């Protein structure tokens, strides 16, 4: 064999792969060359002429399930091999591509292609794709073969498949399916997790402290310590990128406050802290979230039934995900953000019978403003997802109908319904520093619930509330149970 020379395009007169045994042979060029077919399976007869840089003959008449192509995967991505005919069954063509740059290995068959065959292209999470690219990978004069990807290809944040080209059905191209990868979906869902965790922690006064007026019925106006637990599930998310995501959660909050008697009422001033754990489920994996909160609150209760509740909170949120890519490889990612929220709730209780007992109605309104900063998620497969900061302005209008039972241990039961509206909530994200993709939380939903408060021996207040929210972009089922000790 003559001295081999480096070439970028090979020409084979015949390439035939078929039959049933697997002996091993190699075709190699200079050690620093890129070569077509690192491994031929079966017998191969190869000669190379350094003058015209072409293969004379390569023939394999023994092996099915053969692999041929540009390997190893770390090699260049813009080489072409040309053959006259390709015949085989269950062949695997391995190619390297950089679809974002519009280059890739290519197989050109001048005449006929037959068989049911496969294509393998490695995933590249760091590729700066837009999800609109196409790339021709096979050209043929008469393509009678069926070509199928063994696994969908992940390039950047998007999944790609193969199909005949629109201009020539004999040619095969790689194209975006329009679907984001499991990694991209999990990383962008950090926006949803942050927003929804803040929402479920933005408790109403009844959910946080119970019915303080129930204690007044028992003649209690004093300092107090409280703790509560809550849990639930969020589901049915909309949005093309973030759909297929639901989340269970559990949390605890506690606080202590000082009672200050003022004219015609009283003021409670307190501090609070909390922790919420979320467990998001994705199409191809799961994750965890941990949110730590600390805050201040001031609650004014007037003797005429009016109340005003103000809360200021800081949060630190930590998220991580574990998903599988199209090949089944594990991909991980983490994120961390901080935020603040300020909430004001007002309401007035109207007694339908005598004061402090019997039926009552209570209209309520709440306005909350929140800010959450942005983050960049670095996934282990090379994908980088930049998440923007966002502002949230939530308004709630609702009403309560309840019944107060007097006695040594007063009991209050109620039902509630209302509408919540997100009035801002604009956010965005970028894949691998690419183009901006907008996302919005703006929507409206109904918030309904039923609850009860019991005061025991004037010092112990036990309260519970079950809530269900539906409409807009998500559904939420939630249970709150709390305890307050007055001293």
Short mmCIF file of C-alpha atoms in Angstrom, two decimals:
data_model
loop_
_atom_site.label_atom_id
_atom_site.label_comp_id
_atom_site.label_asym_id
_atom_site.label_seq_id
_atom_site.Cartn_x
_atom_site.Cartn_y
_atom_site.Cartn_z
CA UNK A 1 0.00 0.00 0.00
CA UNK A 2 1.32 3.44 -0.89
CA UNK A 3 1.88 6.23 1.59
CA UNK A 4 -1.48 7.58 2.77
CA UNK A 5 -2.35 11.27 2.59
CA UNK A 6 -4.87 13.37 4.47
CA UNK A 7 -8.07 14.12 2.56
CA UNK A 8 -11.37 15.78 3.41
CA UNK A 9 -13.61 13.98 0.91
CA UNK A 10 -13.45 10.26 0.13
CA UNK A 11 -14.91 8.58 -2.94
CA UNK A 12 -15.90 4.91 -2.82
CA UNK A 13 -16.97 3.14 -5.98
CA UNK A 14 -18.97 0.45 -4.12
CA UNK A 15 -19.97 0.12 -0.46
CA UNK A 16 -22.01 -2.98 0.29
CA UNK A 17 -22.93 -4.00 3.87
CA UNK A 18 -25.09 -7.05 4.47
CA UNK A 19 -25.17 -10.70 5.75
CA UNK A 20 -24.59 -12.01 9.26
CA UNK A 21 -21.15 -12.33 10.85
CA UNK A 22 -18.94 -9.77 12.56
CA UNK A 23 -15.22 -9.97 11.85
CA UNK A 24 -13.28 -6.74 12.40
CA UNK A 25 -11.18 -4.55 10.14
CA UNK A 26 -10.07 -0.90 10.04
CA UNK A 27 -9.54 1.82 7.49
CA UNK A 28 -7.08 4.46 8.70
CA UNK A 29 -5.19 7.40 7.26
CA UNK A 30 -2.38 9.36 8.88
CA UNK A 31 -2.64 9.45 12.72
CA UNK A 32 -3.81 13.08 12.68
CA UNK A 33 -6.37 12.51 9.92
CA UNK A 34 -10.13 12.53 10.14
CA UNK A 35 -11.30 9.23 8.70
CA UNK A 36 -14.45 7.89 7.23
CA UNK A 37 -15.23 4.72 9.12
CA UNK A 38 -12.99 4.24 12.12
CA UNK A 39 -14.42 0.70 12.35
CA UNK A 40 -15.80 -1.46 9.53
CA UNK A 41 -17.52 -4.59 10.79
CA UNK A 42 -16.95 -7.56 8.52
CA UNK A 43 -14.43 -8.10 5.72
CA UNK A 44 -13.21 -4.98 4.01
CA UNK A 45 -10.80 -4.69 1.08
CA UNK A 46 -9.39 -1.17 0.82
CA UNK A 47 -6.77 0.44 -1.36
CA UNK A 48 -5.89 4.12 -1.57
CA UNK A 49 -4.04 5.98 -4.30
CA UNK A 50 -2.30 9.05 -2.94
CA UNK A 51 -2.37 10.63 -6.37
CA UNK A 52 -6.10 10.90 -6.92
CA UNK A 53 -7.06 10.48 -3.22
CA UNK A 54 -9.73 7.89 -3.72
CA UNK A 55 -10.64 4.43 -2.49
CA UNK A 56 -10.62 1.76 -5.13
CA UNK A 57 -12.97 -0.76 -3.55
CA UNK A 58 -14.51 -1.31 -0.12
CA UNK A 59 -16.79 -4.29 0.20
CA UNK A 60 -18.43 -6.02 3.16
CA UNK A 61 -20.47 -9.11 2.45
CA UNK A 62 -20.86 -10.51 5.96
CA UNK A 63 -22.33 -8.27 8.67
CA UNK A 64 -25.76 -6.95 9.51
CA UNK A 65 -26.17 -4.38 12.30
CA UNK A 66 -23.01 -2.73 10.93
CA UNK A 67 -21.77 0.68 12.07
CA UNK A 68 -20.04 3.02 9.67
CA UNK A 69 -19.48 6.73 9.65
CA UNK A 70 -17.41 9.56 11.09
CA UNK A 71 -16.04 8.40 14.42
CA UNK A 72 -14.77 9.23 16.98
CA UNK A 73 -17.36 11.90 17.73
CA UNK A 74 -14.75 14.48 18.73
CA UNK A 75 -13.50 14.76 15.16
CA UNK A 76 -14.36 17.37 12.53
CA UNK A 77 -17.91 17.98 11.35
CA UNK A 78 -17.65 19.06 7.72
CA UNK A 79 -16.46 16.00 5.79
CA UNK A 80 -18.26 14.21 2.96
CA UNK A 81 -18.03 10.62 1.72
CA UNK A 82 -19.27 9.71 -1.76
CA UNK A 83 -20.24 6.22 -2.97
CA UNK A 84 -21.98 4.91 -6.06
CA UNK A 85 -24.40 2.53 -4.31
CA UNK A 86 -25.26 1.57 -0.74
CA UNK A 87 -26.99 -1.70 0.06
CA UNK A 88 -27.59 -3.09 3.54
CA UNK A 89 -30.04 -3.82 6.31
CA UNK A 90 -30.05 -2.38 9.85
CA UNK A 91 -26.96 -0.31 9.08
CA UNK A 92 -26.03 2.50 11.46
CA UNK A 93 -24.60 5.70 9.98
CA UNK A 94 -22.76 7.78 12.58
CA UNK A 95 -22.30 11.47 11.79
CA UNK A 96 -20.93 14.53 13.54
CA UNK A 97 -22.76 17.83 13.07
CA UNK A 98 -22.75 21.43 14.20
CA UNK A 99 -26.23 22.40 13.09
CA UNK A 100 -26.00 25.84 14.69
CA UNK A 101 -23.06 26.63 12.37
CA UNK A 102 -24.77 24.91 9.42
CA UNK A 103 -22.05 22.28 8.92
CA UNK A 104 -21.91 18.52 9.33
CA UNK A 105 -20.70 15.22 7.93
CA UNK A 106 -22.57 14.08 4.84
CA UNK A 107 -23.10 10.82 2.97
CA UNK A 108 -23.53 11.20 -0.81
CA UNK A 109 -24.77 8.18 -2.81
CA UNK A 110 -24.65 8.88 -6.55
CA UNK A 111 -27.08 6.15 -7.51
CA UNK A 112 -29.12 3.79 -5.30
CA UNK A 113 -29.68 3.34 -1.56
CA UNK A 114 -31.61 0.37 -0.17
CA UNK A 115 -32.47 -1.06 3.27
CA UNK A 116 -33.92 -0.10 6.63
CA UNK A 117 -31.14 1.85 8.28
CA UNK A 118 -30.35 4.13 11.21
CA UNK A 119 -28.56 7.38 11.88
CA UNK A 120 -26.71 8.31 15.09
CA UNK A 121 -25.75 11.92 15.84
CA UNK A 122 -24.32 12.83 19.24
CA UNK A 123 -26.09 15.28 21.57
CA UNK A 124 -24.45 18.69 22.08
CA UNK A 125 -26.06 20.72 24.86
CA UNK A 126 -23.71 23.68 24.39
CA UNK A 127 -24.77 24.31 20.78
CA UNK A 128 -26.26 27.79 20.25
CA UNK A 129 -29.32 26.67 18.28
CA UNK A 130 -32.58 28.54 17.73
CA UNK A 131 -34.87 25.57 17.06
CA UNK A 132 -35.37 26.57 13.40
CA UNK A 133 -32.30 25.04 11.73
CA UNK A 134 -32.15 22.31 9.07
CA UNK A 135 -29.09 20.47 7.76
CA UNK A 136 -28.85 17.98 4.88
CA UNK A 137 -26.97 14.83 5.99
CA UNK A 138 -27.69 12.35 3.15
CA UNK A 139 -27.90 13.01 -0.59
CA UNK A 140 -28.87 10.22 -3.00
CA UNK A 141 -29.78 9.77 -6.65
CA UNK A 142 -32.43 7.16 -5.86
CA UNK A 143 -33.13 6.73 -2.16
CA UNK A 144 -35.21 3.59 -1.57
CA UNK A 145 -33.97 3.21 2.01
CA UNK A 146 -35.76 3.99 5.25
CA UNK A 147 -33.62 6.16 7.54
CA UNK A 148 -34.48 6.52 11.23
CA UNK A 149 -32.70 8.22 14.12
CA UNK A 150 -31.85 5.76 16.87
CA UNK A 151 -32.47 8.59 19.32
CA UNK A 152 -33.72 12.12 18.85
CA UNK A 153 -30.78 14.53 18.64
CA UNK A 154 -30.33 17.22 21.29
CA UNK A 155 -28.59 20.32 19.96
CA UNK A 156 -28.58 23.16 22.44
CA UNK A 157 -32.06 23.46 23.96
CA UNK A 158 -33.98 21.76 21.13
CA UNK A 159 -34.69 18.25 19.85
CA UNK A 160 -34.02 17.32 16.22
CA UNK A 161 -35.24 14.49 13.97
CA UNK A 162 -34.66 13.52 10.33
CA UNK A 163 -36.96 13.66 7.29
CA UNK A 164 -36.83 13.89 3.47
CA UNK A 165 -36.08 17.41 2.30
CA UNK A 166 -38.89 19.44 0.76
CA UNK A 167 -36.88 20.17 -2.39
CA UNK A 168 -35.80 16.56 -3.07
CA UNK A 169 -37.36 13.56 -1.33
CA UNK A 170 -34.22 11.47 -2.06
CA UNK A 171 -32.23 13.63 0.36
CA UNK A 172 -32.44 13.45 4.16
CA UNK A 173 -32.15 16.43 6.49
CA UNK A 174 -31.86 17.02 10.21
CA UNK A 175 -34.58 19.40 11.43
CA UNK A 176 -35.96 20.80 14.68
CA UNK A 177 -39.14 19.20 15.99
CA UNK A 178 -39.93 22.43 17.86
CA UNK A 179 -39.76 20.62 21.18
CA UNK A 180 -37.28 21.70 23.84
CA UNK A 181 -35.07 19.13 25.51
CA UNK A 182 -35.79 17.69 28.95
CA UNK A 183 -32.87 19.75 30.28
CA UNK A 184 -34.21 23.01 28.85
CA UNK A 185 -37.69 22.30 30.19
CA UNK A 186 -36.39 21.60 33.69
CA UNK A 187 -34.11 24.65 33.77
CA UNK A 188 -36.75 27.11 32.53
CA UNK A 189 -39.22 25.65 35.04
CA UNK A 190 -37.12 27.27 37.78
CA UNK A 191 -39.06 30.43 36.87
CA UNK A 192 -42.37 28.68 37.60
CA UNK A 193 -41.06 27.15 40.81
CA UNK A 194 -39.90 30.50 42.17
CA UNK A 195 -43.14 32.27 41.26
CA UNK A 196 -45.48 29.60 42.58
CA UNK A 197 -43.53 28.99 45.78
CA UNK A 198 -43.76 32.69 46.57
CA UNK A 199 -47.49 32.62 45.78
CA UNK A 200 -48.32 29.69 48.07
CA UNK A 201 -46.27 31.28 50.87
CA UNK A 202 -48.15 34.57 50.52
CA UNK A 203 -50.75 33.49 53.06
CA UNK A 204 -53.91 35.33 54.01
CA UNK A 205 -54.36 36.46 57.62
CA UNK A 206 -56.72 33.54 58.33
CA UNK A 207 -54.22 31.07 56.90
CA UNK A 208 -51.30 32.51 58.85
CA UNK A 209 -52.64 33.48 62.28
CA UNK A 210 -56.08 31.90 62.29
CA UNK A 211 -59.11 33.99 63.25
CA UNK A 212 -57.78 36.40 65.88
CA UNK A 213 -61.31 37.63 66.50
CA UNK A 214 -62.20 34.13 67.65
CA UNK A 215 -59.83 34.76 70.56
CA UNK A 216 -61.52 38.09 71.23
CA UNK A 217 -64.82 36.27 71.63
CA UNK A 218 -63.12 34.31 74.43
CA UNK A 219 -61.85 37.56 75.95
CA UNK A 220 -58.22 37.10 74.86
CA UNK A 221 -56.11 40.06 73.67
CA UNK A 222 -52.48 39.18 74.32
CA UNK A 223 -49.08 38.40 72.87
CA UNK A 224 -48.74 35.12 71.03
CA UNK A 225 -46.60 32.48 69.40
CA UNK A 226 -47.81 30.52 66.39
CA UNK A 227 -46.75 27.78 64.03
CA UNK A 228 -48.36 26.23 61.00
CA UNK A 229 -47.81 23.57 58.39
CA UNK A 230 -49.10 23.40 54.84
CA UNK A 231 -48.87 21.13 51.84
CA UNK A 232 -50.40 20.61 48.43
CA UNK A 233 -49.94 20.08 44.73
CA UNK A 234 -49.70 22.44 41.77
CA UNK A 235 -50.44 21.09 38.31
CA UNK A 236 -51.81 21.73 34.80
CA UNK A 237 -49.22 24.29 33.74
CA UNK A 238 -49.54 25.96 30.34
CA UNK A 239 -46.83 27.34 28.07
CA UNK A 240 -45.04 25.56 25.22
CA UNK A 241 -41.68 25.38 26.99
CA UNK A 242 -42.76 24.70 30.56
CA UNK A 243 -45.69 22.36 30.09
CA UNK A 244 -45.50 18.82 31.40
CA UNK A 245 -44.54 20.03 34.86
CA UNK A 246 -46.32 19.55 38.18
CA UNK A 247 -45.13 20.08 41.73
CA UNK A 248 -45.94 18.88 45.23
CA UNK A 249 -44.88 20.97 48.21
CA UNK A 250 -44.78 21.07 52.01
CA UNK A 251 -43.89 23.94 54.28
CA UNK A 252 -43.74 25.27 57.81
CA UNK A 253 -43.98 28.79 59.19
CA UNK A 254 -43.71 30.16 62.71
CA UNK A 255 -43.74 33.54 64.37
CA UNK A 256 -44.11 35.53 67.54
CA UNK A 257 -45.88 38.84 68.04
CA UNK A 258 -46.53 41.59 70.56
CA UNK A 259 -50.04 42.86 71.26
CA UNK A 260 -50.39 46.65 71.55
CA UNK A 261 -53.72 48.03 72.73
CA UNK A 262 -54.73 51.20 70.91
CA UNK A 263 -57.88 53.28 70.80
CA UNK A 264 -60.82 51.35 69.28
CA UNK A 265 -58.71 48.29 68.59
CA UNK A 266 -55.32 46.63 68.86
CA UNK A 267 -52.11 46.16 66.88
CA UNK A 268 -50.04 42.98 66.59
CA UNK A 269 -46.39 43.44 65.57
CA UNK A 270 -44.35 40.33 64.94
CA UNK A 271 -41.53 38.47 63.22
CA UNK A 272 -41.80 35.25 61.26
CA UNK A 273 -39.68 32.63 59.49
CA UNK A 274 -40.48 29.74 57.20
CA UNK A 275 -39.22 26.90 55.05
CA UNK A 276 -40.86 25.34 51.98
CA UNK A 277 -39.74 22.24 50.14
CA UNK A 278 -40.94 21.65 46.58
CA UNK A 279 -40.77 18.46 44.52
CA UNK A 280 -41.27 19.21 40.82
CA UNK A 281 -41.86 16.36 38.39
CA UNK A 282 -40.75 16.69 34.77
CA UNK A 283 -41.40 14.61 31.66
CA UNK A 284 -38.00 12.90 31.99
CA UNK A 285 -37.04 13.35 35.64
CA UNK A 286 -37.60 15.29 38.83
CA UNK A 287 -36.03 17.83 41.15
CA UNK A 288 -36.16 19.54 44.51
CA UNK A 289 -36.51 23.11 45.70
CA UNK A 290 -35.83 24.68 49.07
CA UNK A 291 -37.05 28.15 49.99
CA UNK A 292 -36.07 29.95 53.20
CA UNK A 293 -38.04 33.00 54.31
CA UNK A 294 -37.87 35.63 57.04
CA UNK A 295 -40.24 38.52 57.56
CA UNK A 296 -42.03 41.12 59.61
CA UNK A 297 -45.76 41.70 59.98
CA UNK A 298 -48.11 44.24 61.53
CA UNK A 299 -51.83 43.46 61.92
CA UNK A 300 -54.40 46.07 62.95
CA UNK A 301 -57.80 44.94 64.27
CA UNK A 302 -60.47 47.59 64.83
CA UNK A 303 -63.40 46.99 67.16
CA UNK A 304 -65.81 47.82 64.32
CA UNK A 305 -64.70 44.73 62.35
CA UNK A 306 -62.12 46.30 60.02
CA UNK A 307 -58.66 44.77 59.84
CA UNK A 308 -55.45 45.62 57.96
CA UNK A 309 -52.65 43.04 57.67
CA UNK A 310 -49.18 44.00 56.34
CA UNK A 311 -46.35 41.54 55.66
CA UNK A 312 -42.78 42.11 54.42
CA UNK A 313 -40.74 38.99 53.56
CA UNK A 314 -37.33 38.06 52.18
CA UNK A 315 -36.69 34.69 50.53
CA UNK A 316 -33.70 32.64 49.38
CA UNK A 317 -34.57 29.88 46.92
CA UNK A 318 -32.41 26.89 45.91
CA UNK A 319 -33.43 24.58 43.04
CA UNK A 320 -31.93 21.51 41.38
CA UNK A 321 -33.06 19.00 38.74
CA UNK A 322 -32.12 15.51 37.54
CA UNK A 323 -33.39 14.47 34.11
CA UNK A 324 -32.53 12.03 31.32
CA UNK A 325 -31.63 13.13 27.80
CA UNK A 326 -32.75 11.35 24.62
CA UNK A 327 -29.96 8.78 24.92
CA UNK A 328 -30.73 8.08 28.59
CA UNK A 329 -27.76 9.96 30.05
CA UNK A 330 -28.31 11.76 33.35
CA UNK A 331 -28.23 15.57 33.26
CA UNK A 332 -28.15 17.78 36.36
CA UNK A 333 -28.51 21.49 37.03
CA UNK A 334 -28.82 23.91 39.95
CA UNK A 335 -30.01 27.47 40.53
CA UNK A 336 -30.28 30.01 43.33
CA UNK A 337 -32.26 33.26 43.55
CA UNK A 338 -33.40 35.78 46.17
CA UNK A 339 -36.47 37.97 46.39
CA UNK A 340 -38.71 40.17 48.50
CA UNK A 341 -42.48 40.51 48.84
CA UNK A 342 -44.73 43.15 50.41
CA UNK A 343 -48.40 42.35 50.99
CA UNK A 344 -51.36 44.33 52.34
CA UNK A 345 -54.73 42.73 53.09
CA UNK A 346 -57.86 44.58 54.25
CA UNK A 347 -61.33 43.39 55.19
CA UNK A 348 -64.40 44.09 57.30
CA UNK A 349 -66.70 41.68 59.10
CA UNK A 350 -70.45 42.34 58.98
CA UNK A 351 -72.54 40.48 61.56
CA UNK A 352 -75.97 39.49 60.29
CA UNK A 353 -77.34 38.82 63.79
CA UNK A 354 -75.87 39.96 67.10
CA UNK A 355 -72.23 41.02 67.24
CA UNK A 356 -69.62 38.28 67.79
CA UNK A 357 -72.00 35.42 67.15
CA UNK A 358 -74.13 33.85 64.44
CA UNK A 359 -73.78 34.40 60.70
CA UNK A 360 -71.47 36.99 59.18
CA UNK A 361 -70.10 38.17 55.84
CA UNK A 362 -66.59 39.48 55.27
CA UNK A 363 -65.43 41.11 52.01
CA UNK A 364 -61.64 41.12 51.58
CA UNK A 365 -59.03 42.62 49.28
CA UNK A 366 -55.30 41.93 49.05
CA UNK A 367 -52.50 43.52 47.03
CA UNK A 368 -49.02 42.00 46.91
CA UNK A 369 -45.83 43.10 45.17
CA UNK A 370 -42.85 40.80 44.73
CA UNK A 371 -39.44 40.92 43.09
CA UNK A 372 -37.28 37.87 42.30
CA UNK A 373 -33.81 38.25 40.85
CA UNK A 374 -32.44 36.29 37.91
CA UNK A 375 -29.99 33.43 37.62
CA UNK A 376 -28.00 31.37 35.11
CA UNK A 377 -28.43 27.60 35.21
CA UNK A 378 -25.38 25.60 34.06
CA UNK A 379 -26.50 22.08 33.17
CA UNK A 380 -24.03 19.19 33.21
CA UNK A 381 -24.55 18.54 29.46
CA UNK A 382 -23.24 22.00 28.53
CA UNK A 383 -26.58 23.79 28.17
CA UNK A 384 -26.63 27.24 29.77
CA UNK A 385 -30.02 28.82 30.56
CA UNK A 386 -30.23 32.47 31.58
CA UNK A 387 -33.33 33.32 33.62
CA UNK A 388 -34.39 36.95 34.00
CA UNK A 389 -35.58 38.72 37.11
CA UNK A 390 -39.30 39.44 37.30
CA UNK A 391 -41.86 41.53 39.16
CA UNK A 392 -45.17 40.19 40.45
CA UNK A 393 -48.22 42.29 41.31
CA UNK A 394 -51.06 40.15 42.66
CA UNK A 395 -54.52 41.48 43.40
CA UNK A 396 -57.22 39.48 45.16
CA UNK A 397 -60.91 40.24 45.72
CA UNK A 398 -62.82 37.69 47.77
CA UNK A 399 -65.59 37.16 50.27
CA UNK A 400 -66.20 34.95 53.31
CA UNK A 401 -69.46 33.62 54.70
CA UNK A 402 -69.16 32.16 58.19
CA UNK A 403 -70.82 31.21 61.43
CA UNK A 404 -69.51 32.05 64.91
CA UNK A 405 -70.45 29.88 67.90
CA UNK A 406 -70.05 31.50 71.31
CA UNK A 407 -69.19 29.63 74.48
CA UNK A 408 -66.28 28.68 76.70
CA UNK A 409 -64.46 27.32 73.63
CA UNK A 410 -65.65 29.47 70.69
CA UNK A 411 -65.83 27.92 67.22
CA UNK A 412 -65.79 29.70 63.86
CA UNK A 413 -66.49 27.91 60.56
CA UNK A 414 -66.48 29.57 57.13
CA UNK A 415 -66.35 29.18 53.37
CA UNK A 416 -64.65 31.59 50.99
CA UNK A 417 -64.40 32.35 47.30
CA UNK A 418 -62.59 34.97 45.28
CA UNK A 419 -60.63 35.95 42.20
CA UNK A 420 -56.86 36.48 42.02
CA UNK A 421 -55.24 38.47 39.21
CA UNK A 422 -51.56 38.71 38.29
CA UNK A 423 -51.14 42.19 36.85
CA UNK A 424 -47.46 42.09 35.83
CA UNK A 425 -45.37 38.90 35.93
CA UNK A 426 -43.27 39.33 32.79
CA UNK A 427 -40.10 37.21 32.56
CA UNK A 428 -37.71 35.84 29.93
CA UNK A 429 -35.00 33.25 29.37
CA UNK A 430 -32.14 32.59 26.94
CA UNK A 431 -30.50 29.34 25.84
CA UNK A 432 -26.69 29.47 25.49
CA UNK A 433 -26.72 33.29 25.33
CA UNK A 434 -29.03 33.12 22.33
CA UNK A 435 -32.20 34.97 21.48
CA UNK A 436 -34.62 36.14 24.16
CA UNK A 437 -37.72 34.03 24.84
CA UNK A 438 -40.55 35.75 26.70
CA UNK A 439 -42.62 34.15 29.44
CA UNK A 440 -45.49 35.64 31.42
CA UNK A 441 -47.31 34.73 34.60
CA UNK A 442 -50.13 37.19 33.86
CA UNK A 443 -53.50 35.48 34.28
CA UNK A 444 -56.51 35.22 36.59
CA UNK A 445 -57.78 32.33 38.68
CA UNK A 446 -60.46 31.45 41.22
CA UNK A 447 -59.53 30.80 44.84
CA UNK A 448 -61.97 28.82 47.00
CA UNK A 449 -61.74 27.35 50.47
CA UNK A 450 -63.34 26.11 53.66
CA UNK A 451 -61.96 26.47 57.17
CA UNK A 452 -62.53 26.35 60.91
CA UNK A 453 -61.05 27.88 64.09
CA UNK A 454 -61.42 26.61 67.65
CA UNK A 455 -60.23 28.48 70.76
CA UNK A 456 -59.61 26.25 73.78
CA UNK A 457 -59.23 27.54 77.36
CA UNK A 458 -58.66 31.07 76.07
CA UNK A 459 -54.99 30.39 75.25
CA UNK A 460 -54.98 27.78 72.50
CA UNK A 461 -56.25 28.50 69.01
CA UNK A 462 -56.32 25.62 66.50
CA UNK A 463 -57.18 26.39 62.90
CA UNK A 464 -57.33 24.62 59.55
CA UNK A 465 -58.20 25.59 55.99
CA UNK A 466 -58.48 23.63 52.72
CA UNK A 467 -58.10 25.60 49.49
CA UNK A 468 -58.46 24.93 45.80
CA UNK A 469 -57.42 27.36 43.07
CA UNK A 470 -58.18 26.81 39.40
CA UNK A 471 -57.98 28.72 36.14
CA UNK A 472 -55.28 30.71 34.41
CA UNK A 473 -52.02 28.82 34.10
CA UNK A 474 -52.23 26.32 36.96
CA UNK A 475 -54.36 24.48 39.52
CA UNK A 476 -53.52 24.34 43.22
CA UNK A 477 -54.87 22.10 45.98
CA UNK A 478 -53.63 23.08 49.44
CA UNK A 479 -54.17 22.25 53.13
CA UNK A 480 -53.19 24.52 56.07
CA UNK A 481 -53.13 23.50 59.74
CA UNK A 482 -52.00 25.91 62.46
CA UNK A 483 -51.73 26.51 66.18
CA UNK A 484 -51.46 29.77 68.14
CA UNK A 485 -50.63 30.10 71.83
CA UNK A 486 -51.58 33.32 73.60
CA UNK A 487 -49.59 34.32 76.68
#
